[in-house]
Short mmCIF file of C-alpha atoms in Angstrom, two decimals:
data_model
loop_
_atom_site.label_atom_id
_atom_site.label_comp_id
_atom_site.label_asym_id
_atom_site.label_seq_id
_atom_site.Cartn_x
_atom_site.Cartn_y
_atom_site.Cartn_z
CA UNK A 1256 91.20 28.37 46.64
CA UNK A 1257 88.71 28.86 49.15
CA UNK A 1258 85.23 27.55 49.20
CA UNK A 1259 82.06 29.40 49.89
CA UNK A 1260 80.09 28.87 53.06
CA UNK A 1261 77.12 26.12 52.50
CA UNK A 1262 74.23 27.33 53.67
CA UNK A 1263 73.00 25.59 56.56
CA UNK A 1264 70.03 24.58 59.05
CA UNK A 1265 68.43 26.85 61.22
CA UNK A 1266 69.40 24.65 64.13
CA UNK A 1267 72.81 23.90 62.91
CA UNK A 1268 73.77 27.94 62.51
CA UNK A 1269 72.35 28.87 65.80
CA UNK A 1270 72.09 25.54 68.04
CA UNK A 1271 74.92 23.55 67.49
CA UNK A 1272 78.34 25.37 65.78
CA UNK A 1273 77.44 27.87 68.81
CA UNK A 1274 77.50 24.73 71.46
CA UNK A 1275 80.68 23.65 69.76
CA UNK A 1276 82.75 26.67 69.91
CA UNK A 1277 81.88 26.61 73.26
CA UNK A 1278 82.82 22.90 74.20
CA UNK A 1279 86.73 23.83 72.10
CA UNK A 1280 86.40 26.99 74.50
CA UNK A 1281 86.71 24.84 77.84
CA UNK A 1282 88.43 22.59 76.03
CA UNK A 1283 91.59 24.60 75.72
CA UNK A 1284 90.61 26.65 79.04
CA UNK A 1285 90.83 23.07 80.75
CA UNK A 1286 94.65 22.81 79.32
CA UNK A 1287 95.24 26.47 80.91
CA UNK A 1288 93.88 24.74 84.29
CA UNK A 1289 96.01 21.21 83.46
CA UNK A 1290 98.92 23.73 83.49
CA UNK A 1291 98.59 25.44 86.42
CA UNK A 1292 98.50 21.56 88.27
CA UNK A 1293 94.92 21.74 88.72
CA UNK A 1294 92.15 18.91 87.77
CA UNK A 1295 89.90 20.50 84.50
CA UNK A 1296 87.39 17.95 85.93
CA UNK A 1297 87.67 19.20 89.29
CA UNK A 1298 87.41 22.50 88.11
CA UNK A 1299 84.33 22.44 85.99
CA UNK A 1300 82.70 20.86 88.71
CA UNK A 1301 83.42 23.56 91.28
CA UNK A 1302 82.39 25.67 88.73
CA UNK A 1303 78.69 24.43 87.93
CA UNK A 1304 78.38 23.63 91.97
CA UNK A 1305 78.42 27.57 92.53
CA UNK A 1306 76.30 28.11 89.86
CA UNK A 1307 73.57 25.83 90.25
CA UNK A 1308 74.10 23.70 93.11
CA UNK A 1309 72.59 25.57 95.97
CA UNK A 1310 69.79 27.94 95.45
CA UNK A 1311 71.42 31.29 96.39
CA UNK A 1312 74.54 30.57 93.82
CA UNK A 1313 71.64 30.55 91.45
CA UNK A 1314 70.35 33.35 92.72
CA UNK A 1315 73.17 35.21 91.75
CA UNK A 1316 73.57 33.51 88.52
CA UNK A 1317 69.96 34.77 87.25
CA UNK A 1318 70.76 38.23 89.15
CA UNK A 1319 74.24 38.13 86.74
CA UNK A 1320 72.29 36.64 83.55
CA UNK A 1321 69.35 39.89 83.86
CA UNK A 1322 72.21 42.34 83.06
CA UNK A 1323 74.03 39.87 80.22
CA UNK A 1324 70.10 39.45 78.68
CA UNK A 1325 70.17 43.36 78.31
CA UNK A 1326 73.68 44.76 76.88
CA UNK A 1327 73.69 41.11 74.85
CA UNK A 1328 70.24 42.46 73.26
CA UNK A 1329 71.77 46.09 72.57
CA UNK A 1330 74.77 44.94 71.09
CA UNK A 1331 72.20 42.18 68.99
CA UNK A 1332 70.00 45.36 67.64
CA UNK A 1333 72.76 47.26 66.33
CA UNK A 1334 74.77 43.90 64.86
CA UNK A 1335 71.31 43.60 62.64
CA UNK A 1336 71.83 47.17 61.48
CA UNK A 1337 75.67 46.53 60.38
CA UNK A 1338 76.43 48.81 63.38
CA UNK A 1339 78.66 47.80 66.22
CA UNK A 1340 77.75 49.47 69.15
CA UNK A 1341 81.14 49.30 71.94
CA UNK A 1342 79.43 51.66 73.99
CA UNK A 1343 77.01 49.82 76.32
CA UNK A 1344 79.05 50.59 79.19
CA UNK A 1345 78.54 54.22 79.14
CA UNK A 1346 74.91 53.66 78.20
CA UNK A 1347 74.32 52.02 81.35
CA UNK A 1348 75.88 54.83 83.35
CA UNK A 1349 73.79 57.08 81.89
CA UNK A 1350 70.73 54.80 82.73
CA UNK A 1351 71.93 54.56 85.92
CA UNK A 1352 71.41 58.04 86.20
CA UNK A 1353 68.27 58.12 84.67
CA UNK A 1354 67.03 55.38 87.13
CA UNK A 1355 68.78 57.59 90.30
CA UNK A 1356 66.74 60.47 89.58
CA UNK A 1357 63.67 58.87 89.23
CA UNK A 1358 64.44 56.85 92.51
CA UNK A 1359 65.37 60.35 94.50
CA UNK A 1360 62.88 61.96 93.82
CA UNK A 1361 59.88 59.73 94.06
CA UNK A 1362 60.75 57.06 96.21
CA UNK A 1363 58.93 58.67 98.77
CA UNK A 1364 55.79 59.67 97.02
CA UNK A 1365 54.93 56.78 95.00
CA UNK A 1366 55.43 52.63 95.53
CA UNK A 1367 58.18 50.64 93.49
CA UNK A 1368 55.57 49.47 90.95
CA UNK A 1369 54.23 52.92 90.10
CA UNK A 1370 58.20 54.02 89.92
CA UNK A 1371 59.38 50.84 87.93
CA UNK A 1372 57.77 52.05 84.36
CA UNK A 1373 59.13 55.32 85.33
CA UNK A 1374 62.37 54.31 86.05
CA UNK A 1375 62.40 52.26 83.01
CA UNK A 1376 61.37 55.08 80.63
CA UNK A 1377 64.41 57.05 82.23
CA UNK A 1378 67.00 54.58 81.92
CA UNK A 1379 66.26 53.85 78.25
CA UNK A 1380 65.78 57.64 77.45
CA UNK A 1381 68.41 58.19 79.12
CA UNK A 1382 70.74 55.36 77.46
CA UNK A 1383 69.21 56.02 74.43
CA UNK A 1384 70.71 59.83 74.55
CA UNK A 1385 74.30 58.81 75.22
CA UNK A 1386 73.83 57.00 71.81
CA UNK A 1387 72.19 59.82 69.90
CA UNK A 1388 75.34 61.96 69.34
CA UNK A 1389 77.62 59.05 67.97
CA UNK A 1390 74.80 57.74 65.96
CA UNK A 1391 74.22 61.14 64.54
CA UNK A 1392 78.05 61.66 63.24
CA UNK A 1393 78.39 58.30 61.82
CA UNK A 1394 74.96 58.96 60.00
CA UNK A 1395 75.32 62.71 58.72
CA UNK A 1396 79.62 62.58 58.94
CA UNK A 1397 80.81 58.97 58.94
CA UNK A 1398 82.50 59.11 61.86
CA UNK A 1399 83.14 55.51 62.85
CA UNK A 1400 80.88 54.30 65.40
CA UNK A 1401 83.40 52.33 67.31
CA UNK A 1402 85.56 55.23 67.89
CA UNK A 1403 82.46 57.44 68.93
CA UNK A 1404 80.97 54.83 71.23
CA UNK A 1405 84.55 54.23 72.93
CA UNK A 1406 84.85 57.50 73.48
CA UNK A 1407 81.90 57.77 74.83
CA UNK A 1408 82.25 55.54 77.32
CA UNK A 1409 85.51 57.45 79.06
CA UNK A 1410 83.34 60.57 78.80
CA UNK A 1411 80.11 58.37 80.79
CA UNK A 1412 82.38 57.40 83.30
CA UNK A 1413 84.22 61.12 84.43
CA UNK A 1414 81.20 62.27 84.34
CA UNK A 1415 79.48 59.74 86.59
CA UNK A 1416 82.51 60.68 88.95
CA UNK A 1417 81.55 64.53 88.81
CA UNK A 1418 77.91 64.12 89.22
CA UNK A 1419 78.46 61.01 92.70
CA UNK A 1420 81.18 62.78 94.22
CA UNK A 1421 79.72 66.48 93.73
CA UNK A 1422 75.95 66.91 93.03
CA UNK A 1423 74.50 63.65 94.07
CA UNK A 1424 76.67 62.64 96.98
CA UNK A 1425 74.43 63.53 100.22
CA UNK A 1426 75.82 66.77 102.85
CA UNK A 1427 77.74 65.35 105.73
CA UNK A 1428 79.49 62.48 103.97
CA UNK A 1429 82.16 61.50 102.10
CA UNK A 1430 81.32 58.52 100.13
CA UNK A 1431 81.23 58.38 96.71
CA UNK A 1432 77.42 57.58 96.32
CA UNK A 1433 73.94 59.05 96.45
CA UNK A 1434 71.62 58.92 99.34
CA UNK A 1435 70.21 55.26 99.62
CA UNK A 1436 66.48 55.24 98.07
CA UNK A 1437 63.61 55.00 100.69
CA UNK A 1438 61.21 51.59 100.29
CA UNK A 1439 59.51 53.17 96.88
CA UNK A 1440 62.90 53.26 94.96
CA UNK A 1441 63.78 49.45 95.76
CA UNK A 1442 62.45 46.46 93.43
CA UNK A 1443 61.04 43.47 95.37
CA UNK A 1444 63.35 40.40 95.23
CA UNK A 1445 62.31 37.34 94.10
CA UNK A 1446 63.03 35.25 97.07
CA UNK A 1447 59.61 34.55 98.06
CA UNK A 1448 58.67 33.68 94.59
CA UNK A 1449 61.50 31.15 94.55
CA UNK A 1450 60.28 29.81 98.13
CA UNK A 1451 57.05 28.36 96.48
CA UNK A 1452 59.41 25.81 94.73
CA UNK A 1453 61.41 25.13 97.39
CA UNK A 1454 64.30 27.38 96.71
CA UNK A 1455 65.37 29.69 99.59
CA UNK A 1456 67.42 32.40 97.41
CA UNK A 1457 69.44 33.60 100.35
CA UNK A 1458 70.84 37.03 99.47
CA UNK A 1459 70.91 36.83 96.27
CA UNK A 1460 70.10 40.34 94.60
CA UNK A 1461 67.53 38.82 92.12
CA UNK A 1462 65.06 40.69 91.58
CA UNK A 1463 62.03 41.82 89.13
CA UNK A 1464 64.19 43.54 86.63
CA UNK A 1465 64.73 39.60 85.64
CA UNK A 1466 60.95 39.59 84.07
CA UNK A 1467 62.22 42.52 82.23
CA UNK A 1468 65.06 41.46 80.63
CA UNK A 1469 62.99 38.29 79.38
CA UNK A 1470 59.84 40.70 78.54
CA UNK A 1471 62.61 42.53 76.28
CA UNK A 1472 64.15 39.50 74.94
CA UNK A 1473 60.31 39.02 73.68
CA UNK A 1474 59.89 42.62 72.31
CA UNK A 1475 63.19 42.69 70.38
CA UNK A 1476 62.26 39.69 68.62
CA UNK A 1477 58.75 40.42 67.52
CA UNK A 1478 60.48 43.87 66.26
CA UNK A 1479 63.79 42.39 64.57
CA UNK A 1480 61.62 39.85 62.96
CA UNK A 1481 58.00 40.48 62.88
CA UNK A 1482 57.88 44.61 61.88
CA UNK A 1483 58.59 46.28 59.01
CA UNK A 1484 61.21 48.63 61.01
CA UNK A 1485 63.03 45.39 61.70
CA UNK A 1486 62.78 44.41 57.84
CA UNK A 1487 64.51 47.59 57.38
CA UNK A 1488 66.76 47.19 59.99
CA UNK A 1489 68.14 43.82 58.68
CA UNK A 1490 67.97 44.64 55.25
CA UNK A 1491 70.67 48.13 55.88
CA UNK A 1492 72.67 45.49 57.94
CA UNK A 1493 73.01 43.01 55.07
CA UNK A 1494 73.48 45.45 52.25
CA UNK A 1495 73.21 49.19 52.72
CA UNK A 1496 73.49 49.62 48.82
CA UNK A 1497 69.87 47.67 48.67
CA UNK A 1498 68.73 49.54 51.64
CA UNK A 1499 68.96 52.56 49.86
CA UNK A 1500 68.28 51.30 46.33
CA UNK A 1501 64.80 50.46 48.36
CA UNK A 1502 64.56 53.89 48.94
CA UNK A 1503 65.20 53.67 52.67
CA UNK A 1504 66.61 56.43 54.70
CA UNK A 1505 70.23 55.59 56.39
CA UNK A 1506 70.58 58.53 58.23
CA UNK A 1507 67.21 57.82 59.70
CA UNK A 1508 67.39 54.35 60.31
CA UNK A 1509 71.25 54.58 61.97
CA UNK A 1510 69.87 57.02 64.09
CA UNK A 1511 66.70 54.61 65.39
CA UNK A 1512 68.92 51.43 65.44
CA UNK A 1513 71.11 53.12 68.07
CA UNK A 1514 68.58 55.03 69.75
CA UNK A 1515 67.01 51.15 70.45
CA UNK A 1516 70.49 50.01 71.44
CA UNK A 1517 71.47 52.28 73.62
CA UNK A 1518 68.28 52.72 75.32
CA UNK A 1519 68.31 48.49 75.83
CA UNK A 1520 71.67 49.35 77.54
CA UNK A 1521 70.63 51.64 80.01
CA UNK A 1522 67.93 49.74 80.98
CA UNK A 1523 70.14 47.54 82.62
CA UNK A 1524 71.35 49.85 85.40
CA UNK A 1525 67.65 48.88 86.79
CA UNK A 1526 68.87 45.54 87.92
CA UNK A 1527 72.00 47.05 90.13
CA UNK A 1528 71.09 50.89 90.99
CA UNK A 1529 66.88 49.92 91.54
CA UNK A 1530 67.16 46.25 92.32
CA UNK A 1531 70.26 45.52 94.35
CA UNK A 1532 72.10 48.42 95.71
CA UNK A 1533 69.44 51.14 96.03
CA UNK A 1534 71.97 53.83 95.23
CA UNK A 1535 74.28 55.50 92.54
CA UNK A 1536 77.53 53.65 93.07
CA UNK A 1537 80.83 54.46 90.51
CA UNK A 1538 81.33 51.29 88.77
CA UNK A 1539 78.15 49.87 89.12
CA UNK A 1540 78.17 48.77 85.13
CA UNK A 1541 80.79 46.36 86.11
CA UNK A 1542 81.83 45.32 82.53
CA UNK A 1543 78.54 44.21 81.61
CA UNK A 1544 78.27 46.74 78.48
CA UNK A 1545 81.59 44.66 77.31
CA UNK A 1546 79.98 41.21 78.03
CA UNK A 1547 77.24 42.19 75.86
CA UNK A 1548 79.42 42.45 72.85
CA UNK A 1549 80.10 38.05 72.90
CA UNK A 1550 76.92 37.73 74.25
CA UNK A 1551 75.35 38.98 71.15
CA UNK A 1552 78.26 37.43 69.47
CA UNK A 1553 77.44 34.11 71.14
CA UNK A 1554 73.83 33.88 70.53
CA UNK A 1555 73.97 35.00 67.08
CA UNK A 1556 71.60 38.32 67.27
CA UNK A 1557 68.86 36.39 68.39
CA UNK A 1558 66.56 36.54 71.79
CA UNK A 1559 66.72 32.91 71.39
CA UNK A 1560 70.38 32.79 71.81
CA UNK A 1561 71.44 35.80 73.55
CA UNK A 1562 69.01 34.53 76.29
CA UNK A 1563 70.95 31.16 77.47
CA UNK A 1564 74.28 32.88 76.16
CA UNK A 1565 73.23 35.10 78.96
CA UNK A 1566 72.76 31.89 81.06
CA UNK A 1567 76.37 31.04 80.06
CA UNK A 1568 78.31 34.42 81.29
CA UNK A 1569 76.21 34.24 84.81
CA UNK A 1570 77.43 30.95 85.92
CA UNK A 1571 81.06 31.88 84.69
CA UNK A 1572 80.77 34.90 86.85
CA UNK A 1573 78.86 33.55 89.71
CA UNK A 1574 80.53 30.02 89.21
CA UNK A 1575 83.97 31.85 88.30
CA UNK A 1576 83.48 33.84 91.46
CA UNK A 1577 83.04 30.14 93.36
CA UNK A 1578 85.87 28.10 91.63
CA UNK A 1579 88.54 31.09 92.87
CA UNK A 1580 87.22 30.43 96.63
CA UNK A 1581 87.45 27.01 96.49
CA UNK A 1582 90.58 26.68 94.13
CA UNK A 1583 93.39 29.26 95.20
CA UNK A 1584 95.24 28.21 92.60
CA UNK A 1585 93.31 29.48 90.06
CA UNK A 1586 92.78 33.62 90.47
CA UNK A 1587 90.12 35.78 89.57
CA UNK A 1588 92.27 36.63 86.72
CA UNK A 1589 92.39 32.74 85.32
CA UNK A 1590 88.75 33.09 85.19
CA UNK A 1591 88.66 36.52 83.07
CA UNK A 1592 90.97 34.06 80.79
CA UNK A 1593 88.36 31.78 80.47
CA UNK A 1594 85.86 34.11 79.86
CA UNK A 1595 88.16 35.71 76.88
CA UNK A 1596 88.49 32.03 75.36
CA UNK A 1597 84.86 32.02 74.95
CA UNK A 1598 85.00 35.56 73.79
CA UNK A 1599 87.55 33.86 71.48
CA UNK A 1600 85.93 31.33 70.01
CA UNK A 1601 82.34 32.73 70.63
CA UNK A 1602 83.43 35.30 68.35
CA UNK A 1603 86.37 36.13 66.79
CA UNK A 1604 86.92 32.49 65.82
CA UNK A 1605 83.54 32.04 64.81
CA UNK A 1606 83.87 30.69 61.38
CA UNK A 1607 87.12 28.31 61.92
CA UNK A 1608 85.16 25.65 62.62
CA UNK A 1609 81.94 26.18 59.90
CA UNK A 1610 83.68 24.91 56.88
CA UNK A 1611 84.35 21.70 58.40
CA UNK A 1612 80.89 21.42 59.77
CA UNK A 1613 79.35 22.52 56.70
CA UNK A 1614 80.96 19.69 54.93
CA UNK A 1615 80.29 17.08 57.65
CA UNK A 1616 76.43 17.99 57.43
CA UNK A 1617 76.61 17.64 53.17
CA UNK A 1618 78.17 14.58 53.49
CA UNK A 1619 75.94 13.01 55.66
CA UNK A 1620 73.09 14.42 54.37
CA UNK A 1621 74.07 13.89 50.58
CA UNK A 1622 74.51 9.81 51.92
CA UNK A 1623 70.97 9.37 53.72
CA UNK A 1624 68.55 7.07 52.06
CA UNK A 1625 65.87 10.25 51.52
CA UNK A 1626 68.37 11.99 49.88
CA UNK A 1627 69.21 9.41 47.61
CA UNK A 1628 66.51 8.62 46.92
CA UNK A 1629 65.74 11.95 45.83
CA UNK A 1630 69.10 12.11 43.46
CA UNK A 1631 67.83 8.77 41.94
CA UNK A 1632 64.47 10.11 40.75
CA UNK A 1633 66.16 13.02 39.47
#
């Protein structure tokens, strides 16, 4: 007979079962690194040395952890609505292309910080759109939203393809790209910021859209948990029945949770197209729509923990990137493995190790002095 879940600690729920499905993560990806003849130890070390132990690694890490920040808080939105947006990836293409044509045609009239809000407003209206028509059939037909969103992304992608290789690929060349943007279409890296402390960034790509991953971070949470849209929100993502009981509108609320996700997607083509690459590349999304999905997973639907889950996913891609230089042994595709273990555990597994923390924090608590004493007046 199984028992019900105790209810437990703020710090316990998000801090620490989190931290420990982690530490059985690397824990089992240090036997898949034991079996290939390699030293876990070793390993790990390499690992948090490319991350963090020269500045530029870092640099990359941050540049990595901006994009994770932004699908992570997409994917976070919708999971409060009971909705499980899969389609980040083909919201960033489409905010890619919102941030493009903002870029192309203004880069030469205006400076980057007149262009960033712009190219902001684009990307999210833009992401936000590719969301619109799955939201609106799994509001008004109950079409599932995975399926839609999926879809979706295939669709994103061909038609990224048509637009680089046909409309927006410059006369006289053949690569797959747009024009590169002049000096008004590329965000300021945050090298010299990082000089001040002593930290010479190298070429890292880090670069402003960092401050607005963390200024969104901010804004989700005030509107999740401080708004009476993100009452709403959470209250059709714990029970729809009550929602409507309430007298709350479903269509309209699926329809505004994924408008918010998918425009929080496509804002994060600002950090590759605007801050790093100054042009519309195919494949610039990289998987980061996808990493979104455990990042939300990992930090629970809050800023608070989507924010150093991001942290998490950019040293095991910039430390990932690191370990397979320095360790042939272990491929690119042994780190994707240990990625998917935390996937694994961040997510899928999440609950096989509650019950027996659950218990472990009654019994201790139920055998402290305070509570005792508590029993015994009672």
């Amino acid at each position: 007979m199984s028992r019900p879940y105790v209810p437990l600690p703020g710090w316990i729920n998000h801090g620490l079962i989190p931290l420990v499905n982690v530490a059985v993560a690397f824990l089992v990806a240090g036997l898949v690194v034991l079996a290939v003849g390699e030293s876990p130890v070793e390993a790990a070390r390499l690992m948090l040395r490319g991350a963090f132990g020269y500045s530029e690694g870092f640099g990359f890490t941050l540049y990595y952890t901006t994009n994770f920040i932004l699908t992570g808080l997409a994917v976070a939105v919708a999971f409060h609505g009971g909705l499980f947006n899969i389609g980040g990836e083909g919201q960033v293409y489409l905010g890619g292309l919102g941030v493009a044509l903002v870029a192309l045609n203004l880069d030469g009239t205006f400076p980057w910080w007149v262009n960033l809000p712009l190219a902001i407003l684009a990307s999210a209206a833009f992401g936000a759109l590719w969301a619109l028509i799955p939201a609106v059939l799994q509001a008004r037909r109950g079409s599932h939203i995975v399926i839609t969103t999926i879809m979706f992304n295939f669709i994103a992608s061909a038609l990224m393809v048509y637009l680089i290789v046909g409309p927006l690929r410059p006369v006289g060349t053949m690569q797959p790209e747009s024009r590169r943007f002049l000096e008004g279409g590329q965000l300021p890296k945050l090298g010299p910021l990082f000089e001040r402390f002593g930290l010479d960034l190298g070429g890292a790509p880090l670069n402003v859209t960092f401050f607005v991953a963390l200024l969104a971070a901010f804004l989700v949470w005030v509107l999740i948990w401080r708004t009476r849209l993100g009452y709403e929100i959470r209250t059709l993502g714990f029970s729809p029945s009550a929602a409507r009981y309430a007298g709350m509108s479903q269509v309209r609320l699926v329809v505004i949770i994924m408008l918010i996700s998918g425009g929080l997607a496509g804002m994060m083509a600002l950090n590759p197209v605007m801050g790093d690459q100054y042009r519309l590349q195919i494949d610039f999304p990289a998987g980061a729509g996808f990493v979104g999905i455990a990042v939300a997973l990992m930090g629970r639907g809050h800023p608070a923990g989507i924010v150093p889950a991001a942290l998490l996913f950019g040293v095991l891609y910039q430390g990932g990137a690191e370990l397979a230089f320095d360790m042939p042994a272990i491929s690119r595709d042994m780190i994707v493995i240990i990625q998917g273990l935390v996937i694994l555990f961040a997510g899928a597994l999440e609950n096989m190790l509650r019950p027996g923390i659950g218990a472990a924090f009654q019994a201790v608590r139920f055998r402290s002095p305070r509570a005792g004493g508590v029993e015994g007046r009672a």
